[in-house]
């Protein structure tokens, strides 16, 4: 499948990523390879076969409404690239 | 140029997000408690860590079914979840778990009154289950936005109406009915100011008589019912203005600013989201059997419409009284409790809407914090009915004493405070005779036809009895004595 600039740009926007022209070309090449690889599945005749969504046939896997398993604030913030004692900090996403 | 707004009609569909008051979140067991220190009610699941798995909260299903029954919806048998994908810092997984093609409730309706006071049925499209995102705070720090994930994963039900609302007023009425219901059902506190109920409006206008819908604008960020009404009125005028000036309304998302009472563009159609929904494979489907629905139905509290019809049809109250009494569940329950002790329904309604409500207002308390039992009110009603105390005196003087001493019987309170009016004829007769003896010339004048002197003797008896004489009985007795 042909992947054009427009598609790469659209996906980049949805993922909030930016590519320069060189990386964009590389992305297009990778995307095409991935899509061609997956397209292999189209060769299988799936007429009358229901799509498989779940790995098990279980239904109604529910839990009781009870509080448990919380982590401490310190642990919760541990992996954030930028933080203070209370919050995860991110670049400002809206103008004041 | 003056614009003829009346040529147009406004078409509105609402999306109401109802935050459920479960103890734990919807797909993991973090607490949902409001107001905790930032990032303290979170876990690897709500943080979206790789390898974690969501497990659905049974209470959320129960609440959704409750709401669905109350709103006359069809409850879906096989429910699946879906991922709605978008990148935003307060959504750690990069997707929201929601329902796409299989909402738990289809159809349904809410009865409202339109602006002419006539009943109108507002049809619903669907109700589906989803999770809330975390909170982004943009106005504390000048350089960074701050993220608090306590709210991430808190359960929501999204109620979507058909585009059948025609004015801001109708929208207001619709939201207040929904809010009343979720409070009766005890699934949400319905507080729009604190964000536990949120509303987005899809608004378009068209010439009256047209059947096709024009481009719609989604308006967000209206944090009170009045603001929803105002934003709709404002946006509808804006759109009519655009058309009347020969323009086109773009399909876009606008933000409502309550302080300025204006809407401004948030997202144009070009920036519209592309959510790439797909089935959520980490949560197994939920099957809802008829037995389960029946069980939930049997546990539903009496709903406002039922109580309204009970009060108007069985108790003979006016629509106005019945509507007032059923406005909040706690008041309705209190009134209902009084009605178990007395058949004087109208008198009970007057006490609840009168002295009782003004007491609650004065003290700024809810009826839950009111410590006088409903049976005391029925004791008070009995005293009035037996002619032992006048209505106004009971409301003004006895009621405050009852509130102060909720453990004392009302009869005793009235006696101790000399509020029982004298209809005991011996005592009364004595007062009447004293009054007549005091003004022999006036008694003579009365006999000669000056009937308006009756008031003078009434006043005297009231003075002697310190206001406790039953006016009706006294009046009768004075006349009899004078005309002997």
PDB file of N, CA, C and O in Angstrom, chain B residues 188-260:
ATOM      1  N   UNK B 188     -25.501   9.893  41.614  1.00  0.00           N
ATOM      2  CA  UNK B 188     -24.646  11.048  41.330  1.00  0.00           C
ATOM      3  C   UNK B 188     -25.178  12.202  42.160  1.00  0.00           C
ATOM      4  O   UNK B 188     -26.386  12.296  42.384  1.00  0.00           O
ATOM      5  N   UNK B 189     -24.295  13.102  42.633  1.00  0.00           N
ATOM      6  CA  UNK B 189     -24.814  14.200  43.451  1.00  0.00           C
ATOM      7  C   UNK B 189     -25.377  15.334  42.598  1.00  0.00           C
ATOM      8  O   UNK B 189     -25.963  16.281  43.115  1.00  0.00           O
ATOM      9  N   UNK B 190     -25.183  15.253  41.286  1.00  0.00           N
ATOM     10  CA  UNK B 190     -25.812  16.220  40.377  1.00  0.00           C
ATOM     11  C   UNK B 190     -25.287  17.632  40.505  1.00  0.00           C
ATOM     12  O   UNK B 190     -25.947  18.579  40.102  1.00  0.00           O
ATOM     13  N   UNK B 191     -24.089  17.781  41.023  1.00  0.00           N
ATOM     14  CA  UNK B 191     -23.559  19.118  41.252  1.00  0.00           C
ATOM     15  C   UNK B 191     -22.797  19.629  40.027  1.00  0.00           C
ATOM     16  O   UNK B 191     -21.654  19.252  39.786  1.00  0.00           O
ATOM     17  N   UNK B 192     -23.439  20.497  39.239  1.00  0.00           N
ATOM     18  CA  UNK B 192     -22.797  20.982  38.010  1.00  0.00           C
ATOM     19  C   UNK B 192     -21.633  21.907  38.287  1.00  0.00           C
ATOM     20  O   UNK B 192     -20.658  21.930  37.545  1.00  0.00           O
ATOM     21  N   UNK B 193     -21.734  22.691  39.367  1.00  0.00           N
ATOM     22  CA  UNK B 193     -20.660  23.634  39.687  1.00  0.00           C
ATOM     23  C   UNK B 193     -19.366  22.895  40.021  1.00  0.00           C
ATOM     24  O   UNK B 193     -18.284  23.353  39.689  1.00  0.00           O
ATOM     25  N   UNK B 194     -19.469  21.748  40.667  1.00  0.00           N
ATOM     26  CA  UNK B 194     -18.268  20.973  41.002  1.00  0.00           C
ATOM     27  C   UNK B 194     -17.900  19.985  39.909  1.00  0.00           C
ATOM     28  O   UNK B 194     -16.940  19.226  40.034  1.00  0.00           O
ATOM     29  N   UNK B 195     -18.686  19.960  38.846  1.00  0.00           N
ATOM     30  CA  UNK B 195     -18.333  19.130  37.696  1.00  0.00           C
ATOM     31  C   UNK B 195     -18.798  17.696  37.788  1.00  0.00           C
ATOM     32  O   UNK B 195     -18.414  16.870  36.965  1.00  0.00           O
ATOM     33  N   UNK B 196     -19.622  17.344  38.795  1.00  0.00           N
ATOM     34  CA  UNK B 196     -20.061  15.945  38.831  1.00  0.00           C
ATOM     35  C   UNK B 196     -21.218  15.709  37.860  1.00  0.00           C
ATOM     36  O   UNK B 196     -21.600  14.579  37.617  1.00  0.00           O
ATOM     37  N   UNK B 197     -21.751  16.780  37.305  1.00  0.00           N
ATOM     38  CA  UNK B 197     -22.627  16.652  36.135  1.00  0.00           C
ATOM     39  C   UNK B 197     -22.158  17.696  35.137  1.00  0.00           C
ATOM     40  O   UNK B 197     -21.974  18.855  35.497  1.00  0.00           O
ATOM     41  N   UNK B 198     -21.899  17.281  33.900  1.00  0.00           N
ATOM     42  CA  UNK B 198     -21.397  18.229  32.907  1.00  0.00           C
ATOM     43  C   UNK B 198     -22.241  18.123  31.642  1.00  0.00           C
ATOM     44  O   UNK B 198     -22.779  17.067  31.354  1.00  0.00           O
ATOM     45  N   UNK B 199     -22.327  19.194  30.923  1.00  0.00           N
ATOM     46  CA  UNK B 199     -23.227  19.193  29.781  1.00  0.00           C
ATOM     47  C   UNK B 199     -22.586  19.873  28.574  1.00  0.00           C
ATOM     48  O   UNK B 199     -21.987  20.932  28.696  1.00  0.00           O
ATOM     49  N   UNK B 200     -22.682  19.235  27.412  1.00  0.00           N
ATOM     50  CA  UNK B 200     -22.305  19.866  26.146  1.00  0.00           C
ATOM     51  C   UNK B 200     -23.561  19.984  25.310  1.00  0.00           C
ATOM     52  O   UNK B 200     -24.437  19.121  25.366  1.00  0.00           O
ATOM     53  N   UNK B 201     -23.649  21.064  24.532  1.00  0.00           N
ATOM     54  CA  UNK B 201     -24.856  21.266  23.729  1.00  0.00           C
ATOM     55  C   UNK B 201     -24.503  21.320  22.254  1.00  0.00           C
ATOM     56  O   UNK B 201     -23.555  21.992  21.858  1.00  0.00           O
ATOM     57  N   UNK B 202     -25.249  20.584  21.437  1.00  0.00           N
ATOM     58  CA  UNK B 202     -25.118  20.682  19.982  1.00  0.00           C
ATOM     59  C   UNK B 202     -26.243  21.565  19.480  1.00  0.00           C
ATOM     60  O   UNK B 202     -27.414  21.235  19.632  1.00  0.00           O
ATOM     61  N   UNK B 203     -25.861  22.673  18.878  1.00  0.00           N
ATOM     62  CA  UNK B 203     -26.851  23.694  18.553  1.00  0.00           C
ATOM     63  C   UNK B 203     -26.824  24.026  17.069  1.00  0.00           C
ATOM     64  O   UNK B 203     -25.763  24.225  16.480  1.00  0.00           O
ATOM     65  N   UNK B 204     -27.990  24.063  16.447  1.00  0.00           N
ATOM     66  CA  UNK B 204     -28.095  24.611  15.097  1.00  0.00           C
ATOM     67  C   UNK B 204     -29.386  25.399  15.018  1.00  0.00           C
ATOM     68  O   UNK B 204     -30.236  25.299  15.898  1.00  0.00           O
ATOM     69  N   UNK B 205     -29.531  26.204  13.980  1.00  0.00           N
ATOM     70  CA  UNK B 205     -30.787  26.931  13.779  1.00  0.00           C
ATOM     71  C   UNK B 205     -31.271  26.637  12.365  1.00  0.00           C
ATOM     72  O   UNK B 205     -30.500  26.203  11.509  1.00  0.00           O
ATOM     73  N   UNK B 206     -32.547  26.818  12.129  1.00  0.00           N
ATOM     74  CA  UNK B 206     -33.090  26.693  10.774  1.00  0.00           C
ATOM     75  C   UNK B 206     -34.366  27.519  10.705  1.00  0.00           C
ATOM     76  O   UNK B 206     -34.937  27.891  11.729  1.00  0.00           O
ATOM     77  N   UNK B 207     -34.798  27.800   9.465  1.00  0.00           N
ATOM     78  CA  UNK B 207     -36.041  28.553   9.302  1.00  0.00           C
ATOM     79  C   UNK B 207     -37.185  27.688   9.799  1.00  0.00           C
ATOM     80  O   UNK B 207     -37.192  26.472   9.583  1.00  0.00           O
ATOM     81  N   UNK B 208     -38.133  28.302  10.462  1.00  0.00           N
ATOM     82  CA  UNK B 208     -39.303  27.554  10.932  1.00  0.00           C
ATOM     83  C   UNK B 208     -39.968  26.863   9.755  1.00  0.00           C
ATOM     84  O   UNK B 208     -40.119  27.459   8.687  1.00  0.00           O
ATOM     85  N   UNK B 209     -40.345  25.636   9.934  1.00  0.00           N
ATOM     86  CA  UNK B 209     -40.986  24.895   8.847  1.00  0.00           C
ATOM     87  C   UNK B 209     -40.012  24.019   8.084  1.00  0.00           C
ATOM     88  O   UNK B 209     -40.402  23.037   7.470  1.00  0.00           O
ATOM     89  N   UNK B 210     -38.729  24.376   8.095  1.00  0.00           N
ATOM     90  CA  UNK B 210     -37.713  23.529   7.454  1.00  0.00           C
ATOM     91  C   UNK B 210     -37.599  22.216   8.211  1.00  0.00           C
ATOM     92  O   UNK B 210     -37.816  22.169   9.422  1.00  0.00           O
ATOM     93  N   UNK B 211     -37.234  21.161   7.483  1.00  0.00           N
ATOM     94  CA  UNK B 211     -37.076  19.886   8.170  1.00  0.00           C
ATOM     95  C   UNK B 211     -35.622  19.443   8.207  1.00  0.00           C
ATOM     96  O   UNK B 211     -35.238  18.604   9.006  1.00  0.00           O
ATOM     97  N   UNK B 212     -34.811  20.009   7.302  1.00  0.00           N
ATOM     98  CA  UNK B 212     -33.417  19.583   7.295  1.00  0.00           C
ATOM     99  C   UNK B 212     -32.597  20.322   8.342  1.00  0.00           C
ATOM    100  O   UNK B 212     -32.822  21.502   8.596  1.00  0.00           O
ATOM    101  N   UNK B 213     -31.645  19.587   8.916  1.00  0.00           N
ATOM    102  CA  UNK B 213     -30.779  20.199   9.920  1.00  0.00           C
ATOM    103  C   UNK B 213     -29.636  20.933   9.219  1.00  0.00           C
ATOM    104  O   UNK B 213     -29.096  20.456   8.233  1.00  0.00           O
ATOM    105  N   UNK B 214     -29.281  22.075   9.743  1.00  0.00           N
ATOM    106  CA  UNK B 214     -28.110  22.790   9.213  1.00  0.00           C
ATOM    107  C   UNK B 214     -26.881  22.419  10.053  1.00  0.00           C
ATOM    108  O   UNK B 214     -26.977  21.646  10.998  1.00  0.00           O
ATOM    109  N   UNK B 215     -25.749  23.013   9.709  1.00  0.00           N
ATOM    110  CA  UNK B 215     -24.508  22.727  10.444  1.00  0.00           C
ATOM    111  C   UNK B 215     -24.690  23.018  11.937  1.00  0.00           C
ATOM    112  O   UNK B 215     -25.291  24.010  12.302  1.00  0.00           O
ATOM    113  N   UNK B 216     -24.152  22.122  12.738  1.00  0.00           N
ATOM    114  CA  UNK B 216     -24.312  22.335  14.169  1.00  0.00           C
ATOM    115  C   UNK B 216     -22.988  22.728  14.820  1.00  0.00           C
ATOM    116  O   UNK B 216     -21.904  22.384  14.328  1.00  0.00           O
ATOM    117  N   UNK B 217     -23.108  23.428  15.905  1.00  0.00           N
ATOM    118  CA  UNK B 217     -21.945  23.857  16.667  1.00  0.00           C
ATOM    119  C   UNK B 217     -22.046  23.212  18.046  1.00  0.00           C
ATOM    120  O   UNK B 217     -23.112  23.189  18.656  1.00  0.00           O
ATOM    121  N   UNK B 218     -20.937  22.641  18.492  1.00  0.00           N
ATOM    122  CA  UNK B 218     -20.932  22.056  19.826  1.00  0.00           C
ATOM    123  C   UNK B 218     -20.398  23.089  20.815  1.00  0.00           C
ATOM    124  O   UNK B 218     -19.321  23.647  20.593  1.00  0.00           O
ATOM    125  N   UNK B 219     -21.168  23.366  21.855  1.00  0.00           N
ATOM    126  CA  UNK B 219     -20.715  24.329  22.859  1.00  0.00           C
ATOM    127  C   UNK B 219     -20.392  23.593  24.156  1.00  0.00           C
ATOM    128  O   UNK B 219     -21.169  22.766  24.618  1.00  0.00           O
ATOM    129  N   UNK B 220     -19.223  23.909  24.680  1.00  0.00           N
ATOM    130  CA  UNK B 220     -18.743  23.217  25.884  1.00  0.00           C
ATOM    131  C   UNK B 220     -18.536  24.201  27.030  1.00  0.00           C
ATOM    132  O   UNK B 220     -18.613  25.403  26.840  1.00  0.00           O
ATOM    133  N   UNK B 221     -18.236  23.615  28.186  1.00  0.00           N
ATOM    134  CA  UNK B 221     -17.800  24.406  29.332  1.00  0.00           C
ATOM    135  C   UNK B 221     -18.887  25.262  29.964  1.00  0.00           C
ATOM    136  O   UNK B 221     -18.670  26.414  30.303  1.00  0.00           O
ATOM    137  N   UNK B 222     -20.070  24.677  30.124  1.00  0.00           N
ATOM    138  CA  UNK B 222     -21.133  25.414  30.787  1.00  0.00           C
ATOM    139  C   UNK B 222     -21.348  24.754  32.148  1.00  0.00           C
ATOM    140  O   UNK B 222     -21.855  23.652  32.219  1.00  0.00           O
ATOM    141  N   UNK B 223     -20.912  25.439  33.218  1.00  0.00           N
ATOM    142  CA  UNK B 223     -20.885  24.728  34.497  1.00  0.00           C
ATOM    143  C   UNK B 223     -22.049  25.041  35.429  1.00  0.00           C
ATOM    144  O   UNK B 223     -21.923  24.959  36.637  1.00  0.00           O
ATOM    145  N   UNK B 224     -23.185  25.415  34.842  1.00  0.00           N
ATOM    146  CA  UNK B 224     -24.409  25.486  35.645  1.00  0.00           C
ATOM    147  C   UNK B 224     -25.578  25.364  34.678  1.00  0.00           C
ATOM    148  O   UNK B 224     -25.424  25.560  33.479  1.00  0.00           O
ATOM    149  N   UNK B 225     -26.745  25.042  35.228  1.00  0.00           N
ATOM    150  CA  UNK B 225     -27.903  24.866  34.353  1.00  0.00           C
ATOM    151  C   UNK B 225     -28.273  26.187  33.687  1.00  0.00           C
ATOM    152  O   UNK B 225     -28.637  26.222  32.523  1.00  0.00           O
ATOM    153  N   UNK B 226     -28.162  27.280  34.432  1.00  0.00           N
ATOM    154  CA  UNK B 226     -28.457  28.598  33.860  1.00  0.00           C
ATOM    155  C   UNK B 226     -27.498  28.932  32.732  1.00  0.00           C
ATOM    156  O   UNK B 226     -27.879  29.527  31.723  1.00  0.00           O
ATOM    157  N   UNK B 227     -26.228  28.545  32.917  1.00  0.00           N
ATOM    158  CA  UNK B 227     -25.251  28.818  31.865  1.00  0.00           C
ATOM    159  C   UNK B 227     -25.560  28.041  30.593  1.00  0.00           C
ATOM    160  O   UNK B 227     -25.318  28.525  29.493  1.00  0.00           O
ATOM    161  N   UNK B 228     -26.078  26.838  30.744  1.00  0.00           N
ATOM    162  CA  UNK B 228     -26.455  26.065  29.556  1.00  0.00           C
ATOM    163  C   UNK B 228     -27.545  26.831  28.810  1.00  0.00           C
ATOM    164  O   UNK B 228     -27.470  27.037  27.599  1.00  0.00           O
ATOM    165  N   UNK B 229     -28.525  27.295  29.558  1.00  0.00           N
ATOM    166  CA  UNK B 229     -29.616  28.045  28.944  1.00  0.00           C
ATOM    167  C   UNK B 229     -29.091  29.307  28.253  1.00  0.00           C
ATOM    168  O   UNK B 229     -29.407  29.579  27.095  1.00  0.00           O
ATOM    169  N   UNK B 230     -28.233  30.040  28.964  1.00  0.00           N
ATOM    170  CA  UNK B 230     -27.708  31.298  28.412  1.00  0.00           C
ATOM    171  C   UNK B 230     -26.854  31.040  27.177  1.00  0.00           C
ATOM    172  O   UNK B 230     -26.959  31.758  26.179  1.00  0.00           O
ATOM    173  N   UNK B 231     -26.006  30.006  27.254  1.00  0.00           N
ATOM    174  CA  UNK B 231     -25.106  29.712  26.137  1.00  0.00           C
ATOM    175  C   UNK B 231     -25.912  29.335  24.893  1.00  0.00           C
ATOM    176  O   UNK B 231     -25.569  29.725  23.775  1.00  0.00           O
ATOM    177  N   UNK B 232     -27.000  28.596  25.086  1.00  0.00           N
ATOM    178  CA  UNK B 232     -27.825  28.196  23.947  1.00  0.00           C
ATOM    179  C   UNK B 232     -28.485  29.422  23.315  1.00  0.00           C
ATOM    180  O   UNK B 232     -28.469  29.601  22.092  1.00  0.00           O
ATOM    181  N   UNK B 233     -29.025  30.282  24.160  1.00  0.00           N
ATOM    182  CA  UNK B 233     -29.679  31.490  23.637  1.00  0.00           C
ATOM    183  C   UNK B 233     -28.685  32.351  22.870  1.00  0.00           C
ATOM    184  O   UNK B 233     -28.971  32.865  21.784  1.00  0.00           O
ATOM    185  N   UNK B 234     -27.486  32.468  23.436  1.00  0.00           N
ATOM    186  CA  UNK B 234     -26.440  33.277  22.825  1.00  0.00           C
ATOM    187  C   UNK B 234     -25.993  32.698  21.482  1.00  0.00           C
ATOM    188  O   UNK B 234     -25.913  33.395  20.469  1.00  0.00           O
ATOM    189  N   UNK B 235     -25.713  31.397  21.486  1.00  0.00           N
ATOM    190  CA  UNK B 235     -25.201  30.736  20.286  1.00  0.00           C
ATOM    191  C   UNK B 235     -26.258  30.735  19.187  1.00  0.00           C
ATOM    192  O   UNK B 235     -25.940  30.907  18.016  1.00  0.00           O
ATOM    193  N   UNK B 236     -27.516  30.559  19.561  1.00  0.00           N
ATOM    194  CA  UNK B 236     -28.559  30.533  18.555  1.00  0.00           C
ATOM    195  C   UNK B 236     -28.679  31.912  17.892  1.00  0.00           C
ATOM    196  O   UNK B 236     -28.790  32.030  16.671  1.00  0.00           O
ATOM    197  N   UNK B 237     -28.579  32.960  18.681  1.00  0.00           N
ATOM    198  CA  UNK B 237     -28.613  34.324  18.124  1.00  0.00           C
ATOM    199  C   UNK B 237     -27.422  34.567  17.201  1.00  0.00           C
ATOM    200  O   UNK B 237     -27.544  35.170  16.140  1.00  0.00           O
ATOM    201  N   UNK B 238     -26.258  34.070  17.632  1.00  0.00           N
ATOM    202  CA  UNK B 238     -25.052  34.266  16.822  1.00  0.00           C
ATOM    203  C   UNK B 238     -25.231  33.626  15.460  1.00  0.00           C
ATOM    204  O   UNK B 238     -24.959  34.224  14.416  1.00  0.00           O
ATOM    205  N   UNK B 239     -25.743  32.378  15.467  1.00  0.00           N
ATOM    206  CA  UNK B 239     -25.916  31.662  14.204  1.00  0.00           C
ATOM    207  C   UNK B 239     -26.941  32.353  13.301  1.00  0.00           C
ATOM    208  O   UNK B 239     -26.733  32.479  12.095  1.00  0.00           O
ATOM    209  N   UNK B 240     -28.046  32.806  13.878  1.00  0.00           N
ATOM    210  CA  UNK B 240     -29.057  33.505  13.073  1.00  0.00           C
ATOM    211  C   UNK B 240     -28.434  34.755  12.451  1.00  0.00           C
ATOM    212  O   UNK B 240     -28.627  35.041  11.278  1.00  0.00           O
ATOM    213  N   UNK B 241     -27.623  35.454  13.255  1.00  0.00           N
ATOM    214  CA  UNK B 241     -26.926  36.630  12.764  1.00  0.00           C
ATOM    215  C   UNK B 241     -26.043  36.303  11.566  1.00  0.00           C
ATOM    216  O   UNK B 241     -26.029  37.036  10.573  1.00  0.00           O
ATOM    217  N   UNK B 242     -25.334  35.183  11.652  1.00  0.00           N
ATOM    218  CA  UNK B 242     -24.455  34.772  10.546  1.00  0.00           C
ATOM    219  C   UNK B 242     -25.277  34.526   9.281  1.00  0.00           C
ATOM    220  O   UNK B 242     -24.965  35.038   8.211  1.00  0.00           O
ATOM    221  N   UNK B 243     -26.367  33.754   9.415  1.00  0.00           N
ATOM    222  CA  UNK B 243     -27.194  33.454   8.230  1.00  0.00           C
ATOM    223  C   UNK B 243     -27.829  34.718   7.661  1.00  0.00           C
ATOM    224  O   UNK B 243     -27.869  34.920   6.451  1.00  0.00           O
ATOM    225  N   UNK B 244     -28.340  35.566   8.531  1.00  0.00           N
ATOM    226  CA  UNK B 244     -29.026  36.775   8.074  1.00  0.00           C
ATOM    227  C   UNK B 244     -28.068  37.727   7.378  1.00  0.00           C
ATOM    228  O   UNK B 244     -28.477  38.549   6.571  1.00  0.00           O
ATOM    229  N   UNK B 245     -26.777  37.612   7.694  1.00  0.00           N
ATOM    230  CA  UNK B 245     -25.787  38.445   7.015  1.00  0.00           C
ATOM    231  C   UNK B 245     -25.191  37.730   5.809  1.00  0.00           C
ATOM    232  O   UNK B 245     -24.135  38.087   5.315  1.00  0.00           O
ATOM    233  N   UNK B 246     -25.879  36.657   5.386  1.00  0.00           N
ATOM    234  CA  UNK B 246     -25.468  35.959   4.175  1.00  0.00           C
ATOM    235  C   UNK B 246     -24.327  34.983   4.365  1.00  0.00           C
ATOM    236  O   UNK B 246     -23.765  34.477   3.399  1.00  0.00           O
ATOM    237  N   UNK B 247     -23.961  34.720   5.602  1.00  0.00           N
ATOM    238  CA  UNK B 247     -22.842  33.808   5.851  1.00  0.00           C
ATOM    239  C   UNK B 247     -23.276  32.369   6.054  1.00  0.00           C
ATOM    240  O   UNK B 247     -24.447  32.035   5.901  1.00  0.00           O
ATOM    241  N   UNK B 248     -22.311  31.536   6.347  1.00  0.00           N
ATOM    242  CA  UNK B 248     -22.560  30.127   6.640  1.00  0.00           C
ATOM    243  C   UNK B 248     -22.028  29.820   8.044  1.00  0.00           C
ATOM    244  O   UNK B 248     -20.974  30.321   8.423  1.00  0.00           O
ATOM    245  N   UNK B 249     -22.735  28.998   8.773  1.00  0.00           N
ATOM    246  CA  UNK B 249     -22.232  28.579  10.089  1.00  0.00           C
ATOM    247  C   UNK B 249     -21.335  27.371   9.885  1.00  0.00           C
ATOM    248  O   UNK B 249     -21.707  26.421   9.209  1.00  0.00           O
ATOM    249  N   UNK B 250     -20.121  27.455  10.414  1.00  0.00           N
ATOM    250  CA  UNK B 250     -19.200  26.320  10.280  1.00  0.00           C
ATOM    251  C   UNK B 250     -19.465  25.306  11.374  1.00  0.00           C
ATOM    252  O   UNK B 250     -19.835  25.657  12.486  1.00  0.00           O
ATOM    253  N   UNK B 251     -19.257  24.053  11.020  1.00  0.00           N
ATOM    254  CA  UNK B 251     -19.348  23.009  12.043  1.00  0.00           C
ATOM    255  C   UNK B 251     -18.091  23.081  12.893  1.00  0.00           C
ATOM    256  O   UNK B 251     -16.988  22.851  12.404  1.00  0.00           O
ATOM    257  N   UNK B 252     -18.247  23.443  14.147  1.00  0.00           N
ATOM    258  CA  UNK B 252     -17.073  23.644  14.989  1.00  0.00           C
ATOM    259  C   UNK B 252     -17.428  23.446  16.460  1.00  0.00           C
ATOM    260  O   UNK B 252     -18.593  23.243  16.802  1.00  0.00           O
ATOM    261  N   UNK B 253     -16.400  23.495  17.284  1.00  0.00           N
ATOM    262  CA  UNK B 253     -16.617  23.388  18.723  1.00  0.00           C
ATOM    263  C   UNK B 253     -16.302  24.734  19.332  1.00  0.00           C
ATOM    264  O   UNK B 253     -15.255  25.328  19.041  1.00  0.00           O
ATOM    265  N   UNK B 254     -17.213  25.250  20.154  1.00  0.00           N
ATOM    266  CA  UNK B 254     -16.997  26.552  20.775  1.00  0.00           C
ATOM    267  C   UNK B 254     -17.011  26.432  22.290  1.00  0.00           C
ATOM    268  O   UNK B 254     -17.622  25.538  22.856  1.00  0.00           O
ATOM    269  N   UNK B 255     -16.333  27.353  22.907  1.00  0.00           N
ATOM    270  CA  UNK B 255     -16.178  27.369  24.346  1.00  0.00           C
ATOM    271  C   UNK B 255     -17.050  28.486  24.907  1.00  0.00           C
ATOM    272  O   UNK B 255     -17.060  29.589  24.376  1.00  0.00           O
ATOM    273  N   UNK B 256     -17.804  28.187  25.972  1.00  0.00           N
ATOM    274  CA  UNK B 256     -18.639  29.229  26.575  1.00  0.00           C
ATOM    275  C   UNK B 256     -17.898  29.902  27.719  1.00  0.00           C
ATOM    276  O   UNK B 256     -17.343  29.235  28.586  1.00  0.00           O
ATOM    277  N   UNK B 257     -17.862  31.215  27.698  1.00  0.00           N
ATOM    278  CA  UNK B 257     -17.232  31.971  28.774  1.00  0.00           C
ATOM    279  C   UNK B 257     -18.335  32.671  29.571  1.00  0.00           C
ATOM    280  O   UNK B 257     -18.956  33.619  29.101  1.00  0.00           O
ATOM    281  N   UNK B 258     -18.564  32.167  30.782  1.00  0.00           N
ATOM    282  CA  UNK B 258     -19.693  32.658  31.580  1.00  0.00           C
ATOM    283  C   UNK B 258     -19.477  34.107  32.011  1.00  0.00           C
ATOM    284  O   UNK B 258     -20.411  34.904  32.016  1.00  0.00           O
ATOM    285  N   UNK B 259     -18.244  34.458  32.338  1.00  0.00           N
ATOM    286  CA  UNK B 259     -17.966  35.809  32.820  1.00  0.00           C
ATOM    287  C   UNK B 259     -18.278  36.840  31.745  1.00  0.00           C
ATOM    288  O   UNK B 259     -18.850  37.894  32.011  1.00  0.00           O
ATOM    289  N   UNK B 260     -17.897  36.519  30.493  1.00  0.00           N
ATOM    290  CA  UNK B 260     -18.136  37.468  29.404  1.00  0.00           C
ATOM    291  C   UNK B 260     -19.458  37.198  28.695  1.00  0.00           C
ATOM    292  O   UNK B 260     -19.864  37.958  27.832  1.00  0.00           O
TER     293      UNK B 260
END
